[in-house]
Coordinates of C-alpha atoms in Angstrom, one line a residue:
M1 CA -45.1 -28.9 22.7
V2 CA -42.3 -26.4 23.9
S3 CA -38.9 -27.4 23.9
Q4 CA -37.1 -27.9 27.4
T5 CA -34.0 -26.1 26.1
A6 CA -34.2 -22.4 26.0
P7 CA -32.9 -20.7 22.7
R8 CA -30.8 -17.8 23.4
A9 CA -32.2 -14.4 22.0
R10 CA -29.3 -12.7 20.2
N11 CA -31.1 -9.5 19.4
Q12 CA -30.9 -6.5 21.6
S13 CA -34.4 -5.6 20.9
L14 CA -37.1 -7.1 23.4
R15 CA -39.5 -7.2 20.6
H16 CA -37.1 -9.3 18.4
S17 CA -36.2 -11.6 21.5
L18 CA -39.7 -12.4 22.2
E19 CA -40.3 -13.0 18.4
F20 CA -37.4 -15.3 18.2
I21 CA -38.5 -17.3 21.5
L22 CA -42.2 -17.3 21.1
K23 CA -42.9 -17.6 17.4
P24 CA -43.1 -21.4 17.2
D25 CA -45.2 -21.7 20.2
I26 CA -47.6 -19.1 18.9
A27 CA -48.0 -20.9 15.7
R28 CA -48.7 -24.2 17.5
A29 CA -51.2 -22.2 19.5
I30 CA -52.9 -20.9 16.8
F31 CA -53.1 -24.4 15.2
F32 CA -54.7 -25.6 18.3
S33 CA -57.0 -22.8 18.6
L34 CA -58.5 -23.2 15.2
F35 CA -59.9 -26.8 16.4
I36 CA -60.7 -25.4 19.6
N37 CA -63.0 -22.5 18.4
I38 CA -64.5 -25.0 15.9
L39 CA -65.2 -27.7 18.8
V40 CA -66.6 -24.9 21.1
L41 CA -69.7 -24.8 18.8
S42 CA -70.3 -28.5 19.6
P43 CA -73.3 -27.6 21.9
S44 CA -74.9 -25.4 19.0
W45 CA -74.5 -28.2 16.7
Y46 CA -75.9 -30.9 19.3
M47 CA -78.8 -28.7 19.9
L48 CA -79.7 -28.1 16.1
E49 CA -79.3 -31.9 15.5
V50 CA -81.5 -32.9 18.5
Y51 CA -84.4 -30.5 17.1
D52 CA -84.0 -31.5 13.6
R53 CA -83.3 -35.4 13.7
V54 CA -84.6 -36.5 17.2
V55 CA -87.9 -34.3 18.1
N56 CA -89.2 -34.8 14.5
S57 CA -88.1 -38.4 14.4
Q58 CA -88.6 -39.4 18.0
N59 CA -85.9 -41.7 17.5
I60 CA -84.2 -42.5 20.9
R61 CA -81.0 -44.3 19.1
T62 CA -80.3 -41.2 17.1
L63 CA -80.4 -39.2 20.3
W64 CA -77.9 -41.8 22.0
M65 CA -75.5 -41.5 19.0
L66 CA -75.5 -37.8 19.0
T67 CA -74.9 -37.6 22.8
I68 CA -72.0 -39.9 22.7
L69 CA -70.5 -38.0 19.7
V70 CA -70.7 -34.8 21.4
L71 CA -69.2 -36.1 24.6
F72 CA -66.3 -37.2 22.5
L73 CA -66.0 -33.7 21.0
Y74 CA -66.2 -32.2 24.4
A75 CA -63.2 -34.4 25.7
I76 CA -61.3 -33.5 22.7
L77 CA -62.0 -29.9 23.1
E78 CA -60.8 -30.0 26.8
L79 CA -57.6 -31.9 25.8
L80 CA -56.9 -29.3 23.3
E81 CA -57.3 -26.3 25.9
W82 CA -55.0 -28.3 28.2
V83 CA -52.3 -28.7 25.5
R84 CA -52.7 -25.2 24.4
T85 CA -52.6 -23.8 28.2
A86 CA -49.3 -25.9 28.8
I87 CA -47.8 -24.4 25.4
F88 CA -48.0 -20.9 27.0
Q89 CA -47.1 -22.0 30.5
K90 CA -43.8 -23.5 29.2
A91 CA -43.6 -20.6 26.8
G92 CA -43.5 -18.3 29.8
H93 CA -40.7 -20.3 31.3
L94 CA -38.7 -20.2 28.3
V95 CA -39.0 -16.4 28.2
D96 CA -37.9 -16.1 31.6
E97 CA -35.0 -18.8 31.2
S98 CA -33.9 -17.0 27.9
L99 CA -33.7 -13.2 29.3
R100 CA -33.3 -13.6 33.1
D101 CA -29.2 -13.9 33.0
R102 CA -29.0 -11.0 30.6
I103 CA -31.5 -8.7 32.5
F104 CA -29.7 -9.7 35.9
A105 CA -26.1 -8.9 34.4
N106 CA -27.4 -5.5 32.8
I107 CA -29.2 -4.5 36.4
F108 CA -25.5 -4.7 37.7
K109 CA -24.1 -2.7 34.8
A110 CA -26.9 -0.1 35.2
K111 CA -26.1 0.4 39.1
L112 CA -22.4 0.5 38.2
N113 CA -22.7 3.2 35.7
Q114 CA -25.8 4.9 38.0
M115 CA -28.3 4.6 34.8
P116 CA -32.0 3.9 35.2
G117 CA -32.9 0.2 35.8
G118 CA -30.3 -0.6 38.7
S119 CA -32.9 -1.9 40.8
N120 CA -35.1 -5.1 40.8
Q121 CA -37.7 -3.4 38.4
P122 CA -36.7 -5.1 35.3
I123 CA -36.9 -8.4 37.0
T124 CA -40.5 -7.4 38.1
D125 CA -41.3 -6.6 34.6
L126 CA -39.9 -9.9 33.2
K127 CA -42.2 -11.6 35.7
T128 CA -45.1 -9.4 34.6
I129 CA -44.5 -10.3 30.9
Q130 CA -44.3 -14.0 31.8
N131 CA -47.6 -13.9 33.8
A132 CA -49.1 -12.2 30.6
I133 CA -48.1 -14.9 28.5
N134 CA -49.9 -17.6 30.9
S135 CA -53.0 -15.4 31.1
P136 CA -56.6 -15.5 29.7
A137 CA -55.7 -12.4 28.2
L138 CA -53.3 -13.7 25.5
L139 CA -55.6 -16.6 24.9
A140 CA -58.4 -13.9 24.2
L141 CA -56.3 -12.4 21.7
I142 CA -55.6 -15.5 20.0
D143 CA -59.3 -16.4 19.9
A144 CA -60.4 -13.1 18.6
P145 CA -60.1 -13.7 15.1
F146 CA -61.8 -17.0 15.4
A147 CA -65.0 -15.0 16.3
I148 CA -65.4 -14.4 12.7
I149 CA -66.3 -18.1 12.3
A150 CA -69.3 -17.4 14.4
L151 CA -70.1 -14.5 12.7
I152 CA -70.1 -16.6 9.4
F153 CA -72.7 -19.0 10.9
L154 CA -74.9 -16.1 12.0
F155 CA -74.9 -14.6 8.6
S156 CA -75.7 -18.4 7.3
I157 CA -78.6 -18.5 9.3
H158 CA -80.0 -14.9 8.5
R159 CA -78.1 -11.8 7.3
D160 CA -79.9 -9.4 9.5
L161 CA -78.7 -11.7 12.4
G162 CA -75.2 -11.1 11.5
W163 CA -75.3 -7.3 11.4
F164 CA -76.9 -7.4 14.6
A165 CA -73.9 -9.2 16.1
I166 CA -71.6 -7.0 14.4
G167 CA -73.5 -4.0 16.4
G168 CA -72.8 -5.8 19.7
A169 CA -69.3 -6.1 18.8
L170 CA -69.0 -2.4 17.9
I171 CA -70.2 -1.7 21.4
L172 CA -67.5 -3.7 23.0
F173 CA -64.8 -2.2 20.9
A174 CA -66.2 1.3 22.2
V175 CA -65.9 -0.1 25.7
A176 CA -62.1 -1.2 25.0
W177 CA -61.5 2.0 23.8
V178 CA -63.0 3.5 27.0
N179 CA -60.6 1.4 28.9
E180 CA -57.5 2.4 27.1
R181 CA -58.6 6.3 27.7
F182 CA -59.7 6.2 31.3
V183 CA -58.3 3.2 32.9
H184 CA -54.6 3.0 31.5
P185 CA -53.3 6.6 33.0
P186 CA -54.3 5.9 36.6
L187 CA -53.1 2.4 36.4
A188 CA -49.7 3.5 34.8
E189 CA -49.6 6.3 37.6
A190 CA -50.3 3.7 40.3
S191 CA -47.2 1.5 39.2
Q192 CA -45.2 4.6 39.3
H193 CA -46.1 5.3 43.0
A194 CA -45.8 1.7 43.7
M195 CA -42.5 1.5 42.6
G196 CA -41.5 5.0 44.4
A197 CA -43.0 3.5 47.7
Q198 CA -41.2 0.2 47.3
N199 CA -37.8 2.1 46.7
Y200 CA -38.3 4.2 49.5
F201 CA -39.3 1.6 51.8
N202 CA -36.2 -0.6 50.6
G203 CA -33.8 2.6 51.4
A204 CA -35.4 2.9 54.8
I205 CA -34.9 -0.8 55.6
R206 CA -31.0 -0.4 54.7
N207 CA -30.6 2.5 57.3
V208 CA -32.9 1.0 60.1
Q209 CA -30.3 1.6 62.7
V210 CA -29.9 5.3 61.8
I211 CA -33.8 5.5 62.0
K212 CA -34.1 4.0 65.4
S213 CA -31.3 5.9 67.0
M214 CA -32.3 9.1 66.2
G215 CA -36.0 8.8 66.8
M216 CA -36.8 9.1 63.0
L217 CA -39.3 6.2 62.5
S218 CA -42.7 8.1 62.5
R219 CA -41.3 10.8 60.1
I220 CA -40.0 8.2 57.6
H221 CA -43.4 6.2 58.1
S222 CA -45.3 9.3 57.1
A223 CA -43.3 10.0 54.0
W224 CA -43.7 6.2 52.9
A225 CA -47.5 6.2 53.8
K226 CA -47.8 9.4 51.8
K227 CA -46.5 7.6 48.6
Y228 CA -48.2 4.6 49.4
H229 CA -51.5 6.3 49.8
Q230 CA -51.0 7.9 46.3
F231 CA -50.3 4.3 44.8
L232 CA -53.9 3.1 46.5
K233 CA -55.6 6.2 45.3
Q234 CA -54.7 5.6 41.8
Q235 CA -55.3 1.8 41.9
S236 CA -58.6 2.5 43.3
V237 CA -59.5 4.9 40.4
A238 CA -58.1 2.3 37.9
S239 CA -60.1 -0.6 39.6
D240 CA -63.3 1.4 39.7
R241 CA -63.1 2.5 36.0
A242 CA -62.0 -1.1 34.9
G243 CA -64.9 -2.8 37.0
A244 CA -67.4 -0.6 35.4
N245 CA -66.2 -1.3 32.0
S246 CA -65.9 -5.1 32.6
A247 CA -69.5 -4.9 33.8
I248 CA -70.8 -3.0 30.9
S249 CA -69.0 -5.7 28.6
K250 CA -70.5 -8.7 30.3
L251 CA -74.0 -7.1 30.2
T252 CA -73.5 -6.4 26.5
Q253 CA -72.7 -10.2 25.9
T254 CA -75.6 -11.3 27.9
M255 CA -78.2 -8.9 26.4
Q256 CA -76.7 -9.7 22.7
G257 CA -77.5 -13.5 23.3
S258 CA -81.1 -12.4 24.5
F259 CA -81.9 -9.9 21.9
I260 CA -80.5 -12.2 19.0
L261 CA -82.9 -14.6 20.4
G262 CA -85.7 -12.3 20.5
F263 CA -84.7 -11.2 16.9
A264 CA -84.6 -14.6 15.6
C265 CA -87.8 -15.7 17.0
W266 CA -89.4 -12.5 15.2
L267 CA -87.9 -13.9 12.1
V268 CA -89.2 -17.3 12.6
I269 CA -92.7 -15.7 13.2
Q270 CA -92.4 -14.1 9.9
G271 CA -91.4 -17.1 8.1
E272 CA -87.7 -16.0 7.4
I273 CA -86.1 -18.6 9.5
S274 CA -87.1 -22.4 9.4
G275 CA -86.1 -25.3 11.4
Q276 CA -89.1 -25.0 14.1
G277 CA -87.2 -22.3 16.0
A278 CA -83.8 -24.4 16.1
E279 CA -81.9 -22.0 14.5
M280 CA -82.9 -19.0 16.7
I281 CA -81.4 -20.8 19.8
V282 CA -78.3 -21.6 17.7
A283 CA -78.1 -17.9 16.6
S284 CA -78.4 -16.7 20.5
I285 CA -75.4 -19.1 21.4
L286 CA -73.3 -18.0 18.4
G287 CA -74.1 -14.3 19.2
G288 CA -72.8 -14.8 22.8
R289 CA -69.9 -16.9 21.5
M290 CA -68.8 -14.2 19.1
L291 CA -68.1 -11.7 21.7
A292 CA -66.6 -13.9 24.3
P293 CA -63.0 -13.2 23.4
L294 CA -63.6 -9.3 23.6
V295 CA -65.3 -9.7 26.8
Q296 CA -62.6 -12.0 28.2
L297 CA -59.9 -9.2 27.1
I298 CA -61.7 -6.4 28.6
A299 CA -62.0 -8.3 32.0
H300 CA -58.3 -8.9 32.0
W301 CA -57.2 -5.4 30.7
R302 CA -55.1 -4.5 33.6
V303 CA -53.0 -7.6 32.6
V304 CA -52.8 -6.2 29.1
V305 CA -51.7 -2.7 30.2
N306 CA -49.2 -3.9 33.0
A307 CA -47.6 -6.3 30.3
R308 CA -47.4 -3.5 27.7
D309 CA -45.8 -0.9 30.1
S310 CA -43.5 -3.7 31.3
F311 CA -42.5 -4.4 27.9
A312 CA -41.8 -0.7 27.1
R313 CA -39.7 -0.4 30.1
L314 CA -37.7 -3.6 29.7
D315 CA -37.2 -2.8 26.0
Q316 CA -35.8 0.5 26.7
F317 CA -33.7 -1.1 29.5
L318 CA -32.2 -3.8 27.3
S319 CA -31.6 -1.5 24.4
A320 CA -29.4 0.5 26.5
F321 CA -27.1 -2.5 27.1
P322 CA -25.6 -4.1 23.9
S323 CA -25.0 -7.9 24.1
A324 CA -21.7 -8.7 25.0
Q325 CA -19.5 -10.1 21.9
E326 CA -17.6 -13.0 22.2
K327 CA -14.0 -12.2 23.0
M328 CA -10.7 -14.1 22.7
R329 CA -9.6 -15.6 25.8
L330 CA -6.6 -13.8 27.2
P331 CA -3.8 -15.3 29.2
K332 CA -3.4 -14.8 33.0
P333 CA -2.1 -11.4 33.9
E334 CA 1.2 -10.9 35.4
G335 CA 0.4 -7.5 37.1
T336 CA 2.2 -4.8 34.9
L337 CA -0.1 -1.8 35.4
S338 CA -0.4 1.2 32.6
V339 CA -2.5 4.2 33.2
D340 CA -2.2 6.8 30.4
G341 CA -3.7 10.2 30.4
L342 CA -6.7 9.1 32.6
V343 CA -9.8 11.6 32.5
A344 CA -12.9 10.4 34.4
A345 CA -15.9 11.6 35.8
A346 CA -18.8 9.8 37.6
P347 CA -21.3 7.9 35.4
N348 CA -24.0 10.3 33.8
S349 CA -21.9 13.1 34.8
V350 CA -19.6 15.5 32.6
T351 CA -17.8 17.2 35.6
P352 CA -14.2 15.3 35.9
I353 CA -13.1 13.7 39.0
I354 CA -9.7 12.4 37.6
R355 CA -7.8 14.8 35.5
G356 CA -5.0 13.4 33.4
I357 CA -3.3 10.7 35.3
S358 CA -0.4 8.7 34.1
F359 CA 1.8 6.4 35.8
N360 CA 3.3 2.8 35.6
L361 CA 3.6 -0.1 37.7
S362 CA 5.8 -3.2 37.1
A363 CA 4.6 -6.6 38.0
G364 CA 5.0 -7.0 41.7
Q365 CA 5.4 -3.3 42.6
S366 CA 3.3 -1.7 45.3
L367 CA 2.0 1.9 45.5
A368 CA 0.3 3.7 48.0
I369 CA -2.3 6.4 47.0
I370 CA -2.6 9.2 49.5
G371 CA -4.6 12.7 49.3
P372 CA -7.2 14.6 51.2
S373 CA -10.9 13.9 50.8
A374 CA -12.8 14.2 47.7
S375 CA -9.6 14.1 46.0
G376 CA -10.6 11.2 43.6
K377 CA -8.9 8.4 45.3
T378 CA -12.0 6.0 45.4
T379 CA -13.0 6.9 41.8
L380 CA -9.2 6.0 40.9
A381 CA -9.7 2.7 42.6
K382 CA -12.9 2.0 40.6
L383 CA -11.1 3.0 37.3
L384 CA -8.3 0.6 38.0
T385 CA -10.1 -2.3 38.5
G386 CA -12.4 -1.7 35.4
I387 CA -15.7 -0.7 37.4
W388 CA -16.0 2.3 36.0
P389 CA -15.1 3.5 32.3
A390 CA -12.6 6.3 31.4
T391 CA -13.7 9.6 29.5
H392 CA -10.3 9.6 28.0
G393 CA -7.2 7.3 28.4
K394 CA -6.9 3.9 29.3
V395 CA -6.1 1.7 32.3
R396 CA -4.3 -1.4 31.1
L397 CA -3.3 -4.5 32.9
D398 CA -0.4 -6.6 30.6
G399 CA -1.3 -4.1 27.9
V400 CA -5.1 -5.1 27.8
D401 CA -7.7 -2.5 28.6
I402 CA -8.9 -3.5 32.0
Y403 CA -12.5 -2.0 31.6
G404 CA -13.2 -4.0 28.2
W405 CA -11.5 -7.4 29.9
D406 CA -14.3 -10.0 30.7
K407 CA -14.7 -9.7 34.3
A408 CA -15.7 -13.5 34.7
E409 CA -12.3 -14.4 33.0
L410 CA -10.5 -11.4 34.6
G411 CA -12.0 -11.8 38.2
P412 CA -10.0 -14.5 39.7
H413 CA -6.8 -12.6 39.0
V414 CA -8.0 -9.4 40.7
G415 CA -8.7 -8.4 44.3
Y416 CA -10.7 -5.5 45.3
L417 CA -11.4 -4.2 48.7
S418 CA -14.0 -1.2 48.8
Q419 CA -14.5 1.3 51.6
N420 CA -17.7 -0.3 52.5
A421 CA -16.4 -3.9 52.7
E422 CA -19.9 -5.3 51.5
L423 CA -20.6 -9.0 52.5
F424 CA -23.4 -11.3 51.1
E425 CA -25.9 -13.7 52.7
G426 CA -24.2 -17.0 52.7
T427 CA -21.5 -18.8 54.5
L428 CA -18.1 -17.5 55.6
A429 CA -16.6 -19.7 53.1
E430 CA -18.7 -18.8 50.3
N431 CA -18.1 -14.8 50.9
I432 CA -14.3 -15.4 51.2
A433 CA -14.4 -17.8 48.1
R434 CA -16.2 -15.4 46.1
F435 CA -19.1 -17.7 45.9
G436 CA -17.3 -19.9 43.5
P437 CA -16.1 -23.5 44.3
S438 CA -14.3 -23.6 47.5
D439 CA -10.6 -24.5 47.8
I440 CA -9.9 -25.4 51.3
T441 CA -6.3 -24.7 50.9
K442 CA -6.8 -21.2 49.4
L443 CA -9.5 -20.8 52.1
K444 CA -7.2 -21.5 55.0
E445 CA -4.4 -19.3 53.4
A446 CA -6.8 -16.3 52.9
V447 CA -8.2 -16.7 56.5
N448 CA -4.5 -16.9 57.9
M449 CA -3.1 -14.0 56.0
S450 CA -6.0 -11.7 56.9
G451 CA -5.8 -12.7 60.6
L452 CA -9.1 -14.5 60.7
D453 CA -7.8 -17.7 62.4
D454 CA -8.8 -17.1 66.0
F455 CA -12.1 -15.7 64.9
V456 CA -12.9 -18.6 62.7
A457 CA -12.0 -21.1 65.7
K458 CA -14.2 -19.5 68.1
L459 CA -17.2 -20.1 65.6
D460 CA -19.4 -23.3 66.2
R461 CA -19.3 -24.0 62.4
G462 CA -16.3 -22.6 61.4
L463 CA -16.1 -21.6 57.9
E464 CA -19.8 -22.9 57.4
T465 CA -21.0 -20.2 59.6
E466 CA -24.0 -18.3 57.9
L467 CA -23.0 -14.5 57.9
G468 CA -26.7 -13.3 57.6
E469 CA -27.9 -10.5 55.2
E470 CA -24.7 -8.2 54.7
G471 CA -22.9 -10.0 57.5
E472 CA -25.1 -8.4 60.0
F473 CA -23.5 -10.2 63.2
L474 CA -20.2 -9.2 62.2
S475 CA -18.3 -5.9 63.8
G476 CA -17.0 -3.4 61.5
G477 CA -13.6 -4.6 61.7
Q478 CA -14.7 -8.5 61.3
R479 CA -16.6 -7.4 58.1
Q480 CA -13.5 -5.5 56.8
R481 CA -11.0 -8.7 57.6
V482 CA -13.3 -10.9 55.8
A483 CA -13.5 -8.6 52.8
L484 CA -9.8 -8.6 52.9
A485 CA -9.6 -12.4 52.8
R486 CA -12.1 -12.3 49.8
A487 CA -9.9 -10.0 48.1
I488 CA -6.9 -12.0 48.4
Y489 CA -8.2 -15.4 48.0
G490 CA -6.5 -17.4 45.4
L491 CA -3.5 -14.8 45.6
P492 CA -4.7 -12.6 42.8
K493 CA -1.7 -10.6 40.7
F494 CA -3.4 -7.3 41.0
I495 CA -4.9 -6.0 44.1
V496 CA -6.5 -2.8 45.2
L497 CA -7.4 -2.0 48.7
D498 CA -9.4 1.1 49.4
E499 CA -8.8 2.2 53.0
P500 CA -8.4 -1.6 54.1
N501 CA -7.6 -0.6 58.0
A502 CA -10.5 2.0 58.2
S503 CA -12.3 -0.2 60.7
L504 CA -9.4 -2.2 62.0
D505 CA -8.0 -2.5 65.6
Q506 CA -4.3 -2.6 66.3
A507 CA -4.2 -6.2 66.0
G508 CA -6.1 -5.9 62.7
D509 CA -3.4 -3.4 61.5
V510 CA -0.6 -6.0 62.5
A511 CA -2.4 -8.8 60.5
L512 CA -3.0 -6.3 57.6
S513 CA 0.6 -5.4 57.4
H514 CA 1.7 -9.0 57.8
A515 CA -0.9 -9.8 54.8
I516 CA 0.9 -7.1 52.6
N517 CA 4.3 -8.4 53.0
L518 CA 3.3 -11.9 52.2
L519 CA 1.4 -10.7 48.8
K520 CA 4.6 -8.5 48.0
D521 CA 6.6 -11.7 48.8
K522 CA 4.1 -13.7 46.4
G523 CA 4.7 -10.9 43.5
A524 CA 1.5 -9.3 43.6
T525 CA 1.0 -5.9 42.2
L526 CA -0.6 -4.0 44.9
I527 CA -2.3 -0.5 45.3
I528 CA -3.6 0.9 48.6
I529 CA -5.5 3.9 49.6
T530 CA -4.6 5.0 53.0
H531 CA -3.3 7.6 55.2
R532 CA -1.7 5.3 58.0
Q533 CA 2.0 5.6 58.1
S534 CA 2.4 2.0 59.2
L535 CA 1.0 0.9 55.6
L536 CA 3.0 3.7 53.7
D537 CA 6.2 2.4 55.4
L538 CA 5.4 -1.0 53.4
M539 CA 5.0 0.6 50.0
D540 CA 7.6 1.0 47.0
E541 CA 5.8 4.2 45.8
V542 CA 3.7 6.9 47.0
M543 CA 1.2 8.8 44.8
V544 CA -0.3 12.3 46.2
L545 CA -3.8 12.8 44.6
V546 CA -5.3 16.5 44.9
D547 CA -8.1 17.6 43.1
G548 CA -8.1 14.6 40.8
Q549 CA -4.6 15.2 39.8
V550 CA -1.1 13.8 40.6
K551 CA 0.8 16.3 42.7
L552 CA 3.6 14.2 43.8
H553 CA 4.6 10.5 42.6
G554 CA 7.7 8.5 43.1
P555 CA 9.8 6.3 45.4
R556 CA 8.1 6.3 48.8
D557 CA 11.0 8.0 50.8
E558 CA 11.4 10.7 48.2
V559 CA 7.7 11.6 48.1
M560 CA 7.8 11.4 52.1
D561 CA 10.8 13.9 52.4
A562 CA 9.1 16.3 49.7
L563 CA 5.8 16.3 51.8
K564 CA 7.7 17.1 54.9
Q565 CA 9.5 19.9 53.3
Q566 CA 6.1 21.2 52.0
A567 CA 4.6 20.8 55.4
K568 CA 7.4 23.1 57.0
L569 CA 7.1 25.9 54.0
P570 CA 3.7 27.3 55.3
T571 CA 5.0 27.5 58.9
S572 CA 8.0 29.8 58.1
I573 CA 6.1 31.9 55.6
N574 CA 3.6 32.4 58.4
T575 CA 6.2 33.2 61.1
Q576 CA 7.9 35.7 58.6
H577 CA 4.4 37.6 57.8
A578 CA 4.0 37.5 61.5
G579 CA 7.2 39.4 62.2
D580 CA 6.3 42.0 59.4
K581 CA 3.2 42.8 61.2
K582 CA 5.0 43.7 64.4

């Protein structure tokens, strides 16, 4: 039986991973299949013995003994079938258990780096492979070689019967070839259309308020229905062709049994087969049994095709993400930040967004980053927190490359508030505590610093209130405060806040300013992207970013004075030009 503990697949290739996981179970299944395919011939053996021993001798005792023996063989057969099925059921769970964590983590990597596979498709592909391992198709593949046993018995009865059975097998191989040639293309296309329709539907659901408010529902529905219709069309074509091939294969199996019976009867008449006709009935059964695995495989061809396509996609997906190597644990960061010659583009792009940025912050210092839209501020925030990699240069926290730092180890010491302030389905406490073990002291501290005390007090269940999907019942300002509380939970040493007051009212601004002062007092290194003067006044340094380059950087007062001087310069120049025209 299968071990309950899932081994870890260490190879990057999916093929190697599956071989590593399934090889022992496949070997056991083949061992049991050997006896199963011998025992499945028990009816044929019973029939032969009844004809030879009972009919001629008229011995009832022999009939009873043969009957009891064949019933015992049937019981053993069913027990072995049950064991073999259990092996593959547990093997399927083993594959899922061994690969799902790696796939789940790589989906997030793909999404962050804007690479193919950043959706639930790899999880779906894993489920398809798991279902294929549990399906009759795999059992048919394992049983196929044992059809040779039935063929050998047919040849032992008469040589021509064996060749006759081989002719039927060739017909089924031709049907399998037709299946591959004419069923696989529309089935693969149907799968692509299904994924496209599902992705379009998911995107529409995420923007349901926009669709409703501007009366776009009918047009969105039409666009989705068009994609879904293409899926149904190709699936229908594939199903029709597969159904026809399955019918032909079953017809071939049924006809072969009858034809072999008739041919064997002719051989009996010709005196080439003895046994008073028993052999011809046995030959008929063996002929049908020989084709059974091929018929089963053709009947479940869709499972085979889907599993093969899923395997190809998943193998390509996993190969794009090398397995993470074990790294030495690093000490907790103090917050010293060093940015050296940073050049970066969006993932899968060659156009630089950040162009040669360098600066340093000592532990406990604070920096405000300002600049016009599309100047690269949010991209820089993603680089500073290790979300995106740099094309050139490094971002180092306490001298360590922050992108390569194990995020599970570094995460508790980093706070990040993105522009969108994403929340997750779960309780308020779970969201603030980052879905880790909740420390009530840290929770209360984060709630107090982010100004959520009054809001939490009004909730019937307080911190145990369910937020729903993406915090759907919260206002924009409330979501931003909860996301701020999450960013500062546990007082991390390095905090990056991207437009933290974009959705805040005056009371929220006051709470945010209070939180920033407290974080500075606690010695956190703080970087804030903002345009609010109230936050700039709290920062030690200010950086002006334009077109991905640093235009000004230095102590807050010096940079603000320089900006004021630059703001006056165009006015005087314009006035002078106006006077010249006069």
